[in-house]
Amino acid sequence: MRIPILKLNRYLLISIQVDLDDQTALQFQEDLLNKIHQEGSAGVVIDLTSVEMIDSFIAKVLGDVVEMSNLMGARVVLTGIQPGVAITLIDMGIMLEEVPTALDLEQGLEKLQQELEA
Amino acid sequence: MSVQSNVEVHSEWGIVSARQAGRNLAKELGFGGVDQARITTAISELARNIYLYAEKGEIVLEGIEKKEAGGVHRGLRIVAKDQGPGIKSVREVMEDGYTTSGGLGAGLPGVKRLMDEFDIDSITGEGTVITVVKWLR
Amino acid sequence: MQPSVIEMINSYRDEVIAQWKKEITQVQEGEFNHTVPEAVFNETNKEFVELILHTLELKQNEAKEHLRSFTERLIHTGWPLSYFTKGLQVFRRVLLELMTSNDALPSKKVYETFSEVESWIDGIINQLVDEYSGSWENTLHLQKLALKELSAPLIPVFEKISVMPLVGTIDTERAKLIMESLLEGIIEHRSQVVLIDITGVPVVDTMVAHHIIQAAEAVRLVGAKCILVGIRPEIAQTIVNLGIDLGKFSTKSSLRKGIESGLELTHRKIVSV
């Protein structure tokens, strides 16, 4: 299974709609980095509205992907993290401190815009 | 209550099916959205540990009840069993940030915080049984 | 209990009742029930002492049932447990004193009789304590439920800005509920900034601070920003004295200042017209 990555001007948009298994998550990491390289994207929004659970493995993959993208010059914003998912992450002690977040796709794009202008 | 399901974990897909079974049972028992997320995440961590360290094992999910002042209390019990190498130092794996897999080291201590009851029983060379319970509020 | 002992107790019945009433009144004057009218008190005493003696004639489960309905009624009207335990202790002393006062009891039977009386009275005390603690647990359970209903609402004051006023003591159980209601409210109202107002929180210790910090972290994960407002001077002092690090998130002294800074964050301001 592969997660589709959409291109919108300088940005990449990803909406994760499936229950992520480990392989899919790792595959996604690789696909996204390749796409950033290929398109020279300035920003990425990963929307997690439909994701019902993030465990420590997937949290690590997401945290890594943000860091790796930053190294490649693309800012990443995570959007739509559900209350249950947020609380579970906090309970587990996973803060994702360096990761920018926004409520939804729209605000995520706004945030990218601001950060890139600043 | 006799709702019980067993999920074999011997591949990464076992992790996914264990947490789906857990989500369904949690929903059925009447857990709210946040607790459903806590339960599925705990199952995911436990199943992943089985897959990573013991290669195969099983997750048993069961609705349970206990009597208390103020009525009957319902809950969900998760038992993760394997015949793997066992855990050498239970104290170490319960420390935040301790990892042998290169992960976040949030696994077992995280599971303990997500659930209401946590019990671990491990014999080196024989295997591990981890039992956790979440009570309905 | 042996019939001979029962018979003996019954033969002292009137004396026991008279002496007991006298002593329990002394206890009462020293300690409790100043608010209970004398007539009610006397009536209850009479009923209580007769019930104690009555249990001798009843079968065990019948006696239990009588005691249960009696205590249930008194628990509801707020009689203290100490009234019953003191009453029974006094009763036992009075009875044993009378039984040994006029050598009616053959000395070799003294021990046996004593232990029969002891276990009889102990049985009643145990049941009363059980009934009382059962009722306390029940009350506690109901109060916990009531506290849960004192949920914290998230109030959308402006577009993109919401306020959550916290009132009362925050324990772990409540902190969890507050966090859920906070996050769900943020999604529902699409709030970019939430002001958590702790004016109504009496004490902020490390535990409460920990819960607030966790809530702020969770708010950030769902994509909003949290500002802590209503920090009173004594709260600021405890926070610093306890070495709690709130450095990572914004704090403002008042709700008004918080709202101003929330508007600024969402690129708006209030102007006079």
Short mmCIF file of C-alpha atoms in Angstrom, two decimals:
data_model
loop_
_atom_site.label_atom_id
_atom_site.label_comp_id
_atom_site.label_asym_id
_atom_site.label_seq_id
_atom_site.Cartn_x
_atom_site.Cartn_y
_atom_site.Cartn_z
CA MET A 1 0.00 0.00 0.00
CA ARG A 2 1.27 3.48 -0.86
CA ILE A 3 0.05 6.79 0.45
CA PRO A 4 -0.63 9.30 -2.35
CA ILE A 5 1.38 12.55 -2.27
CA LEU A 6 -0.22 15.54 -4.00
CA LYS A 7 1.65 18.56 -5.32
CA LEU A 8 0.25 22.08 -4.98
CA ASN A 9 2.60 24.79 -6.25
CA ARG A 10 5.57 24.80 -3.90
CA TYR A 11 3.89 22.48 -1.44
CA LEU A 12 3.19 18.80 -1.02
CA LEU A 13 -0.08 17.66 0.52
CA ILE A 14 -0.63 14.29 2.10
CA SER A 15 -3.80 13.04 3.72
CA ILE A 16 -3.34 9.76 5.53
CA GLN A 17 -6.58 7.82 5.32
CA VAL A 18 -5.54 4.33 6.33
CA ASP A 19 -4.66 2.53 9.51
CA LEU A 20 -0.88 2.79 9.20
CA ASP A 21 1.07 -0.42 9.41
CA ASP A 22 4.82 -0.27 9.83
CA GLN A 23 5.70 -1.04 6.22
CA THR A 24 3.33 1.57 4.83
CA ALA A 25 4.72 4.15 7.24
CA LEU A 26 8.32 3.47 6.22
CA GLN A 27 7.40 3.39 2.56
CA PHE A 28 5.70 6.75 2.99
CA GLN A 29 8.82 8.19 4.59
CA GLU A 30 10.88 7.18 1.60
CA ASP A 31 8.33 8.30 -0.99
CA LEU A 32 7.96 11.72 0.61
CA LEU A 33 11.70 12.39 0.77
CA ASN A 34 12.08 11.37 -2.87
CA LYS A 35 9.22 13.63 -3.86
CA ILE A 36 10.70 16.61 -1.97
CA HIS A 37 13.98 16.00 -3.74
CA GLN A 38 12.32 15.65 -7.11
CA GLU A 39 10.05 18.71 -6.82
CA GLY A 40 12.25 20.95 -4.70
CA SER A 41 9.24 21.57 -2.43
CA ALA A 42 9.37 24.32 0.18
CA GLY A 43 6.69 22.96 2.47
CA VAL A 44 4.71 19.84 3.34
CA VAL A 45 1.37 19.41 5.08
CA ILE A 46 0.58 15.96 6.45
CA ASP A 47 -3.08 15.73 7.45
CA LEU A 48 -3.89 13.15 10.11
CA THR A 49 -7.61 13.82 10.55
CA SER A 50 -8.55 10.23 9.69
CA VAL A 51 -5.82 8.62 11.77
CA GLU A 52 -7.29 7.00 14.85
CA MET A 53 -4.11 5.89 16.52
CA ILE A 54 -0.44 6.84 16.61
CA ASP A 55 1.78 4.51 18.59
CA SER A 56 5.42 5.06 19.48
CA PHE A 57 6.68 3.54 16.24
CA ILE A 58 4.53 5.67 13.97
CA ALA A 59 5.26 8.72 16.13
CA LYS A 60 8.96 8.07 15.59
CA VAL A 61 8.51 7.70 11.83
CA LEU A 62 6.56 10.97 11.70
CA GLY A 63 9.07 12.80 13.90
CA ASP A 64 11.91 11.51 11.74
CA VAL A 65 10.17 12.49 8.53
CA VAL A 66 9.77 16.06 9.81
CA GLU A 67 13.42 16.26 10.76
CA MET A 68 14.62 14.70 7.50
CA SER A 69 12.43 17.02 5.42
CA ASN A 70 13.79 20.01 7.32
CA LEU A 71 17.30 18.87 6.44
CA MET A 72 16.23 18.86 2.82
CA GLY A 73 14.89 22.39 3.14
CA ALA A 74 11.15 21.66 3.37
CA ARG A 75 9.07 22.76 6.38
CA VAL A 76 6.53 20.19 7.53
CA VAL A 77 3.28 20.90 9.38
CA LEU A 78 1.14 18.11 10.88
CA THR A 79 -2.58 18.85 10.87
CA GLY A 80 -5.80 17.36 12.16
CA ILE A 81 -4.38 15.31 15.04
CA GLN A 82 -7.50 14.05 16.83
CA PRO A 83 -8.05 14.66 20.57
CA GLY A 84 -7.76 10.96 21.42
CA VAL A 85 -4.53 10.66 19.48
CA ALA A 86 -3.08 13.80 21.10
CA ILE A 87 -3.98 12.63 24.61
CA THR A 88 -2.57 9.16 23.96
CA LEU A 89 0.71 10.63 22.73
CA ILE A 90 0.97 12.86 25.82
CA ASP A 91 0.14 9.89 28.10
CA MET A 92 2.94 7.96 26.45
CA GLY A 93 5.32 10.86 27.00
CA ILE A 94 5.73 11.57 23.29
CA MET A 95 5.65 15.34 22.87
CA LEU A 96 6.78 15.72 19.22
CA GLU A 97 8.24 19.00 20.46
CA GLU A 98 9.94 20.21 17.32
CA VAL A 99 6.99 19.46 15.09
CA PRO A 100 4.75 22.35 13.96
CA THR A 101 1.02 21.62 14.05
CA ALA A 102 -2.22 23.19 12.87
CA LEU A 103 -5.91 22.43 13.25
CA ASP A 104 -6.65 21.52 9.65
CA LEU A 105 -5.28 21.56 6.12
CA GLU A 106 -6.30 25.16 5.52
CA GLN A 107 -4.60 26.48 8.64
CA GLY A 108 -1.65 24.23 7.95
CA LEU A 109 -1.09 25.89 4.59
CA GLU A 110 -1.45 29.31 6.21
CA LYS A 111 1.15 28.39 8.78
CA LEU A 112 3.58 27.25 6.11
CA GLN A 113 3.06 30.48 4.24
CA GLN A 114 3.79 32.53 7.36
CA GLU A 115 6.86 30.53 8.27
CA LEU A 116 8.29 30.78 4.78
CA GLU A 117 7.66 34.51 4.64
CA ALA A 118 9.18 35.16 8.05
CA MET B 1 -19.40 -11.53 30.00
CA SER B 2 -17.95 -13.86 27.43
CA VAL B 3 -16.75 -11.53 24.69
CA GLN B 4 -13.24 -12.69 23.99
CA SER B 5 -11.00 -12.72 21.00
CA ASN B 6 -7.55 -14.05 20.29
CA VAL B 7 -5.28 -12.60 17.68
CA GLU B 8 -2.14 -14.39 16.57
CA VAL B 9 0.82 -12.08 16.06
CA HIS B 10 3.50 -13.45 13.76
CA SER B 11 3.82 -10.69 11.20
CA GLU B 12 3.42 -6.96 11.03
CA TRP B 13 -0.12 -7.54 9.89
CA GLY B 14 -0.85 -9.22 13.19
CA ILE B 15 -0.19 -5.85 14.83
CA VAL B 16 -2.80 -4.20 12.63
CA SER B 17 -5.42 -6.91 13.14
CA ALA B 18 -4.85 -6.99 16.92
CA ARG B 19 -5.51 -3.28 17.24
CA GLN B 20 -8.52 -3.43 14.98
CA ALA B 21 -9.98 -6.22 17.10
CA GLY B 22 -9.20 -4.10 20.17
CA ARG B 23 -10.91 -1.06 18.74
CA ASN B 24 -14.02 -3.06 17.89
CA LEU B 25 -14.24 -4.61 21.34
CA ALA B 26 -13.61 -1.25 23.04
CA LYS B 27 -16.41 0.31 20.99
CA GLU B 28 -18.72 -2.57 21.81
CA LEU B 29 -18.02 -2.23 25.53
CA GLY B 30 -18.89 1.46 25.37
CA PHE B 31 -15.48 3.15 25.68
CA GLY B 32 -15.31 6.75 24.47
CA GLY B 33 -13.16 7.94 21.60
CA VAL B 34 -10.16 8.91 23.72
CA ASP B 35 -10.08 5.62 25.60
CA GLN B 36 -10.45 3.74 22.32
CA ALA B 37 -7.30 5.49 21.13
CA ARG B 38 -5.54 4.61 24.41
CA ILE B 39 -6.55 0.96 24.14
CA THR B 40 -5.60 0.52 20.48
CA THR B 41 -2.28 2.25 21.06
CA ALA B 42 -1.50 -0.01 24.02
CA ILE B 43 -2.36 -3.08 21.92
CA SER B 44 -0.18 -1.82 19.12
CA GLU B 45 2.80 -1.40 21.46
CA LEU B 46 2.31 -4.84 23.01
CA ALA B 47 1.85 -6.56 19.65
CA ARG B 48 4.89 -4.83 18.24
CA ASN B 49 6.99 -6.00 21.17
CA ILE B 50 5.89 -9.57 20.48
CA TYR B 51 6.77 -9.25 16.81
CA LEU B 52 10.10 -7.54 17.41
CA TYR B 53 11.42 -9.66 20.27
CA ALA B 54 9.62 -13.00 20.23
CA GLU B 55 8.64 -13.20 16.54
CA LYS B 56 5.33 -14.80 17.42
CA GLY B 57 2.79 -14.84 20.17
CA GLU B 58 -0.79 -13.86 20.76
CA ILE B 59 -2.97 -11.06 22.05
CA VAL B 60 -6.08 -12.06 24.01
CA LEU B 61 -8.80 -9.43 24.39
CA GLU B 62 -11.62 -9.85 26.84
CA GLY B 63 -14.47 -7.86 28.37
CA ILE B 64 -14.42 -8.22 32.16
CA GLU B 65 -16.47 -7.12 35.17
CA LYS B 66 -15.85 -6.39 38.84
CA LYS B 67 -18.22 -5.55 41.66
CA GLU B 68 -17.68 -2.31 43.53
CA ALA B 69 -19.52 0.10 45.74
CA GLY B 70 -21.87 1.82 43.36
CA GLY B 71 -22.41 -1.12 41.05
CA VAL B 72 -20.72 -3.35 38.54
CA HIS B 73 -17.63 -2.00 36.85
CA ARG B 74 -16.83 -3.09 33.31
CA GLY B 75 -13.50 -3.14 31.63
CA LEU B 76 -11.32 -4.53 28.90
CA ARG B 77 -8.40 -6.82 29.57
CA ILE B 78 -5.51 -7.33 27.18
CA VAL B 79 -3.14 -10.22 27.66
CA ALA B 80 -0.03 -10.35 25.47
CA LYS B 81 1.77 -13.70 25.58
CA ASP B 82 4.81 -15.04 23.87
CA GLN B 83 7.39 -17.79 24.25
CA GLY B 84 10.24 -15.52 23.30
CA PRO B 85 13.55 -14.83 25.04
CA GLY B 86 11.89 -13.02 27.97
CA ILE B 87 12.88 -9.68 29.43
CA LYS B 88 16.23 -9.62 31.19
CA SER B 89 15.56 -6.61 33.35
CA VAL B 90 11.95 -5.63 33.88
CA ARG B 91 13.10 -2.55 35.78
CA GLU B 92 15.08 -1.30 32.78
CA VAL B 93 12.32 -1.76 30.22
CA MET B 94 9.96 0.19 32.45
CA GLU B 95 12.25 3.22 32.31
CA ASP B 96 11.28 6.00 29.96
CA GLY B 97 13.65 6.24 27.04
CA TYR B 98 15.10 2.75 27.43
CA THR B 99 15.23 1.12 24.02
CA THR B 100 16.89 -1.84 22.39
CA SER B 101 15.17 -1.38 19.04
CA GLY B 102 16.13 2.22 18.25
CA GLY B 103 12.59 3.39 18.92
CA LEU B 104 11.43 6.11 21.26
CA GLY B 105 11.67 3.91 24.33
CA ALA B 106 8.11 4.90 25.21
CA GLY B 107 6.62 1.43 24.66
CA LEU B 108 6.09 -0.37 27.96
CA PRO B 109 6.15 2.61 30.34
CA GLY B 110 3.78 4.28 27.88
CA VAL B 111 1.41 1.31 27.95
CA LYS B 112 1.44 1.44 31.73
CA ARG B 113 0.38 5.09 31.68
CA LEU B 114 -2.32 4.49 29.07
CA MET B 115 -3.99 1.71 31.04
CA ASP B 116 -5.38 1.43 34.59
CA GLU B 117 -3.72 -1.83 35.58
CA PHE B 118 -0.43 -3.25 34.41
CA ASP B 119 1.24 -6.52 35.23
CA ILE B 120 4.32 -8.08 33.72
CA ASP B 121 5.56 -11.60 34.16
CA SER B 122 8.68 -12.65 32.32
CA ILE B 123 11.07 -15.57 32.61
CA THR B 124 14.34 -15.41 30.69
CA GLY B 125 14.36 -18.10 28.02
CA GLU B 126 10.71 -19.01 28.50
CA GLY B 127 8.64 -16.04 27.54
CA THR B 128 6.64 -13.05 28.68
CA VAL B 129 3.05 -12.45 29.72
CA ILE B 130 1.86 -8.87 30.03
CA THR B 131 -1.64 -8.24 31.37
CA VAL B 132 -3.23 -4.80 31.25
CA VAL B 133 -6.75 -3.58 32.04
CA LYS B 134 -8.69 -0.44 31.18
CA TRP B 135 -11.85 0.23 33.22
CA LEU B 136 -14.88 1.99 31.82
CA ARG B 137 -15.42 5.34 33.54
CA MET C 1 -25.52 -18.15 73.29
CA GLN C 2 -26.37 -20.43 76.19
CA PRO C 3 -29.96 -20.16 77.40
CA SER C 4 -28.77 -19.72 80.97
CA VAL C 5 -26.77 -16.63 80.00
CA ILE C 6 -29.70 -15.18 78.09
CA GLU C 7 -31.95 -15.79 81.04
CA MET C 8 -29.49 -14.11 83.31
CA ILE C 9 -29.16 -11.05 81.07
CA ASN C 10 -32.94 -10.82 80.90
CA SER C 11 -33.22 -10.91 84.66
CA TYR C 12 -31.10 -7.74 84.77
CA ARG C 13 -33.02 -6.16 81.94
CA ASP C 14 -34.62 -3.23 83.74
CA GLU C 15 -31.53 -2.39 85.74
CA VAL C 16 -29.31 -2.55 82.65
CA ILE C 17 -31.61 -0.26 80.70
CA ALA C 18 -31.83 2.26 83.52
CA GLN C 19 -28.09 2.34 84.18
CA TRP C 20 -27.24 2.44 80.44
CA LYS C 21 -29.53 5.38 79.78
CA LYS C 22 -27.93 7.31 82.61
CA GLU C 23 -24.42 6.72 81.33
CA ILE C 24 -25.15 7.31 77.65
CA THR C 25 -26.68 10.67 78.55
CA GLN C 26 -23.39 11.63 80.19
CA VAL C 27 -21.47 10.61 77.12
CA GLN C 28 -23.88 12.57 74.98
CA GLU C 29 -23.50 15.73 77.01
CA GLY C 30 -19.76 15.62 76.64
CA GLU C 31 -19.60 14.94 72.94
CA PHE C 32 -22.28 14.89 70.37
CA ASN C 33 -25.82 15.62 69.35
CA HIS C 34 -26.23 19.04 70.83
CA THR C 35 -28.59 19.67 68.01
CA VAL C 36 -30.83 16.68 68.64
CA PRO C 37 -33.93 17.49 70.70
CA GLU C 38 -33.98 15.67 74.02
CA ALA C 39 -37.19 13.83 73.26
CA VAL C 40 -35.74 12.40 70.05
CA PHE C 41 -32.56 11.47 71.85
CA ASN C 42 -34.43 9.65 74.61
CA GLU C 43 -36.62 7.90 72.10
CA THR C 44 -33.61 6.72 70.11
CA ASN C 45 -31.84 5.56 73.25
CA LYS C 46 -34.86 3.52 74.26
CA GLU C 47 -35.17 1.95 70.85
CA PHE C 48 -31.44 1.22 70.67
CA VAL C 49 -31.12 -0.47 74.05
CA GLU C 50 -34.25 -2.51 73.48
CA LEU C 51 -32.99 -3.54 70.06
CA ILE C 52 -29.72 -4.72 71.58
CA LEU C 53 -31.57 -6.89 74.06
CA HIS C 54 -34.06 -7.98 71.43
CA THR C 55 -31.26 -9.45 69.29
CA LEU C 56 -30.83 -12.13 71.98
CA GLU C 57 -34.19 -13.62 71.13
CA LEU C 58 -33.95 -13.37 67.37
CA LYS C 59 -32.30 -15.73 64.93
CA GLN C 60 -29.02 -14.45 63.55
CA ASN C 61 -30.28 -13.23 60.20
CA GLU C 62 -33.40 -11.74 61.72
CA ALA C 63 -31.27 -9.84 64.19
CA LYS C 64 -29.09 -8.62 61.34
CA GLU C 65 -32.11 -7.42 59.42
CA HIS C 66 -33.43 -5.49 62.45
CA LEU C 67 -30.06 -3.87 63.04
CA ARG C 68 -29.73 -2.98 59.39
CA SER C 69 -33.04 -1.15 59.15
CA PHE C 70 -32.35 0.63 62.45
CA THR C 71 -28.88 1.85 61.43
CA GLU C 72 -29.97 2.72 57.92
CA ARG C 73 -32.56 5.07 59.32
CA LEU C 74 -30.11 6.69 61.74
CA ILE C 75 -27.34 7.02 59.17
CA HIS C 76 -29.74 8.97 57.01
CA THR C 77 -30.61 11.35 59.80
CA GLY C 78 -26.91 11.85 60.47
CA TRP C 79 -26.24 10.08 63.77
CA PRO C 80 -22.52 9.64 64.30
CA LEU C 81 -21.02 6.17 64.34
CA SER C 82 -19.44 6.96 67.70
CA TYR C 83 -22.91 7.09 69.27
CA PHE C 84 -23.38 3.43 68.43
CA THR C 85 -19.92 2.19 69.31
CA LYS C 86 -19.85 4.15 72.59
CA GLY C 87 -23.40 3.04 73.33
CA LEU C 88 -22.48 -0.59 72.86
CA GLN C 89 -19.29 -0.27 74.88
CA VAL C 90 -21.21 1.34 77.73
CA PHE C 91 -23.86 -1.34 77.45
CA ARG C 92 -21.30 -4.10 77.76
CA ARG C 93 -19.64 -2.51 80.76
CA VAL C 94 -22.94 -1.88 82.54
CA LEU C 95 -24.10 -5.42 81.91
CA LEU C 96 -20.88 -7.04 83.05
CA GLU C 97 -20.71 -4.85 86.14
CA LEU C 98 -24.23 -5.84 87.14
CA MET C 99 -23.63 -9.50 86.48
CA THR C 100 -20.61 -9.58 88.74
CA SER C 101 -21.84 -7.20 91.42
CA ASN C 102 -23.88 -9.69 93.46
CA ASP C 103 -22.10 -13.02 93.36
CA ALA C 104 -24.94 -14.55 91.33
CA LEU C 105 -22.40 -15.87 88.88
CA PRO C 106 -20.43 -18.93 89.94
CA SER C 107 -16.79 -17.95 89.64
CA LYS C 108 -15.89 -20.75 87.26
CA LYS C 109 -18.53 -19.55 84.81
CA VAL C 110 -17.37 -15.93 84.89
CA TYR C 111 -14.91 -16.29 82.04
CA GLU C 112 -17.32 -18.22 79.85
CA THR C 113 -20.11 -15.72 80.38
CA PHE C 114 -17.81 -12.80 79.73
CA SER C 115 -16.69 -14.17 76.43
CA GLU C 116 -20.26 -14.91 75.36
CA VAL C 117 -21.25 -11.32 76.07
CA GLU C 118 -18.11 -10.03 74.36
CA SER C 119 -18.76 -11.90 71.14
CA TRP C 120 -22.42 -10.92 71.15
CA ILE C 121 -21.65 -7.20 71.46
CA ASP C 122 -18.64 -7.40 69.11
CA GLY C 123 -20.89 -8.95 66.49
CA ILE C 124 -23.26 -6.02 66.70
CA ILE C 125 -20.40 -3.48 66.58
CA ASN C 126 -18.90 -5.14 63.53
CA GLN C 127 -22.18 -5.07 61.70
CA LEU C 128 -22.75 -1.42 62.52
CA VAL C 129 -19.29 -0.45 61.34
CA ASP C 130 -19.83 -2.41 58.13
CA GLU C 131 -23.14 -0.69 57.50
CA TYR C 132 -21.59 2.69 58.12
CA SER C 133 -18.54 2.18 55.95
CA GLY C 134 -20.74 0.76 53.19
CA SER C 135 -22.82 3.88 53.29
CA TRP C 136 -19.72 6.09 53.26
CA GLU C 137 -18.34 4.32 50.22
CA ASN C 138 -21.65 4.83 48.54
CA THR C 139 -21.67 8.52 49.38
CA LEU C 140 -18.12 8.86 48.17
CA HIS C 141 -19.07 7.22 44.90
CA LEU C 142 -22.01 9.57 44.43
CA GLN C 143 -19.86 12.59 45.22
CA LYS C 144 -17.29 11.50 42.67
CA LEU C 145 -20.07 11.29 40.09
CA ALA C 146 -21.30 14.72 41.06
CA LEU C 147 -17.80 16.13 40.71
CA LYS C 148 -17.50 14.63 37.25
CA GLU C 149 -20.56 16.54 36.20
CA LEU C 150 -18.82 19.73 37.23
CA SER C 151 -17.14 19.52 33.89
CA ALA C 152 -15.13 22.34 32.45
CA PRO C 153 -16.86 23.92 29.45
CA LEU C 154 -14.91 25.50 26.64
CA ILE C 155 -16.45 28.86 25.81
CA PRO C 156 -15.89 30.32 22.33
CA VAL C 157 -15.56 34.07 23.04
CA PHE C 158 -14.35 35.23 19.65
CA GLU C 159 -13.86 33.52 16.36
CA LYS C 160 -10.74 31.35 16.79
CA ILE C 161 -10.43 32.19 20.50
CA SER C 162 -11.93 30.15 23.34
CA VAL C 163 -11.72 30.30 27.13
CA MET C 164 -11.75 27.45 29.61
CA PRO C 165 -12.30 28.60 33.18
CA LEU C 166 -11.12 26.05 35.73
CA VAL C 167 -12.81 26.06 39.12
CA GLY C 168 -11.96 23.95 42.14
CA THR C 169 -9.42 21.33 42.94
CA ILE C 170 -7.92 19.37 40.07
CA ASP C 171 -7.13 15.71 40.62
CA THR C 172 -5.95 13.18 38.07
CA GLU C 173 -9.42 11.94 37.24
CA ARG C 174 -10.75 15.44 36.68
CA ALA C 175 -7.65 16.51 34.78
CA LYS C 176 -8.36 13.76 32.24
CA LEU C 177 -11.93 14.91 31.74
CA ILE C 178 -10.84 18.54 31.43
CA MET C 179 -8.26 17.61 28.81
CA GLU C 180 -10.83 15.70 26.74
CA SER C 181 -13.40 18.45 26.90
CA LEU C 182 -10.71 21.02 26.05
CA LEU C 183 -9.46 19.18 22.96
CA GLU C 184 -12.88 18.24 21.67
CA GLY C 185 -14.01 21.85 22.14
CA ILE C 186 -11.02 23.11 20.17
CA ILE C 187 -11.94 20.89 17.22
CA GLU C 188 -15.61 21.78 17.47
CA HIS C 189 -15.08 25.56 17.56
CA ARG C 190 -11.96 25.53 15.39
CA SER C 191 -10.15 27.54 18.06
CA GLN C 192 -6.59 28.60 17.32
CA VAL C 193 -6.01 30.02 20.77
CA VAL C 194 -7.36 28.74 24.09
CA LEU C 195 -7.07 30.65 27.33
CA ILE C 196 -7.02 28.44 30.40
CA ASP C 197 -8.14 30.57 33.32
CA ILE C 198 -6.94 29.26 36.68
CA THR C 199 -8.33 32.10 38.80
CA GLY C 200 -10.68 29.60 40.45
CA VAL C 201 -8.08 26.94 41.20
CA PRO C 202 -7.22 27.22 44.91
CA VAL C 203 -3.87 25.45 44.90
CA VAL C 204 -1.37 24.85 42.14
CA ASP C 205 1.11 22.20 43.27
CA THR C 206 3.48 20.15 41.13
CA MET C 207 0.70 17.66 40.33
CA VAL C 208 -1.74 20.32 39.11
CA ALA C 209 1.02 22.09 37.19
CA HIS C 210 1.91 18.78 35.57
CA HIS C 211 -1.69 18.32 34.42
CA ILE C 212 -1.81 21.85 33.04
CA ILE C 213 1.49 21.40 31.19
CA GLN C 214 0.22 18.15 29.69
CA ALA C 215 -2.99 19.83 28.59
CA ALA C 216 -0.98 22.60 26.94
CA GLU C 217 1.17 20.03 25.11
CA ALA C 218 -1.92 18.19 23.87
CA VAL C 219 -3.46 21.48 22.73
CA ARG C 220 -0.34 22.12 20.69
CA LEU C 221 -0.55 18.68 19.09
CA VAL C 222 -4.07 19.22 17.83
CA GLY C 223 -2.83 22.48 16.33
CA ALA C 224 -3.86 25.29 18.67
CA LYS C 225 -2.04 27.51 21.15
CA CYS C 226 -2.58 27.62 24.86
CA ILE C 227 -2.25 30.67 27.10
CA LEU C 228 -2.48 30.32 30.87
CA VAL C 229 -4.26 33.23 32.51
CA GLY C 230 -5.46 34.24 35.97
CA ILE C 231 -2.22 33.57 37.81
CA ARG C 232 -2.62 35.13 41.24
CA PRO C 233 0.46 36.36 43.15
CA GLU C 234 0.44 33.45 45.60
CA ILE C 235 0.16 30.98 42.72
CA ALA C 236 3.12 32.61 40.96
CA GLN C 237 5.05 32.28 44.22
CA THR C 238 4.29 28.60 44.66
CA ILE C 239 5.07 27.83 41.04
CA VAL C 240 8.51 29.39 41.34
CA ASN C 241 9.18 28.04 44.83
CA LEU C 242 8.32 24.52 43.73
CA GLY C 243 10.67 24.91 40.79
CA ILE C 244 7.96 24.22 38.22
CA ASP C 245 9.06 25.22 34.74
CA LEU C 246 6.24 26.87 32.84
CA GLY C 247 8.75 28.59 30.58
CA LYS C 248 7.57 26.77 27.50
CA PHE C 249 4.14 28.30 27.33
CA SER C 250 2.72 31.77 27.57
CA THR C 251 1.17 33.05 30.72
CA LYS C 252 -0.76 36.26 31.36
CA SER C 253 -1.94 37.71 34.63
CA SER C 254 -5.54 38.34 33.59
CA LEU C 255 -8.12 37.03 31.19
CA ARG C 256 -8.27 40.45 29.51
CA LYS C 257 -4.58 40.48 28.75
CA GLY C 258 -4.88 36.91 27.53
CA ILE C 259 -7.63 37.82 25.11
CA GLU C 260 -5.58 40.75 23.81
CA SER C 261 -2.67 38.49 23.13
CA GLY C 262 -4.97 35.88 21.55
CA LEU C 263 -6.28 38.52 19.16
CA GLU C 264 -2.74 39.54 18.33
CA LEU C 265 -1.83 35.95 17.55
CA THR C 266 -4.75 35.73 15.14
CA HIS C 267 -3.80 39.10 13.62
CA ARG C 268 -6.63 41.15 15.07
CA LYS C 269 -7.08 43.83 17.73
CA ILE C 270 -9.79 45.71 19.54
CA VAL C 271 -10.15 49.37 18.52
CA SER C 272 -12.39 52.14 19.84
CA VAL C 273 -14.95 53.50 17.42
#
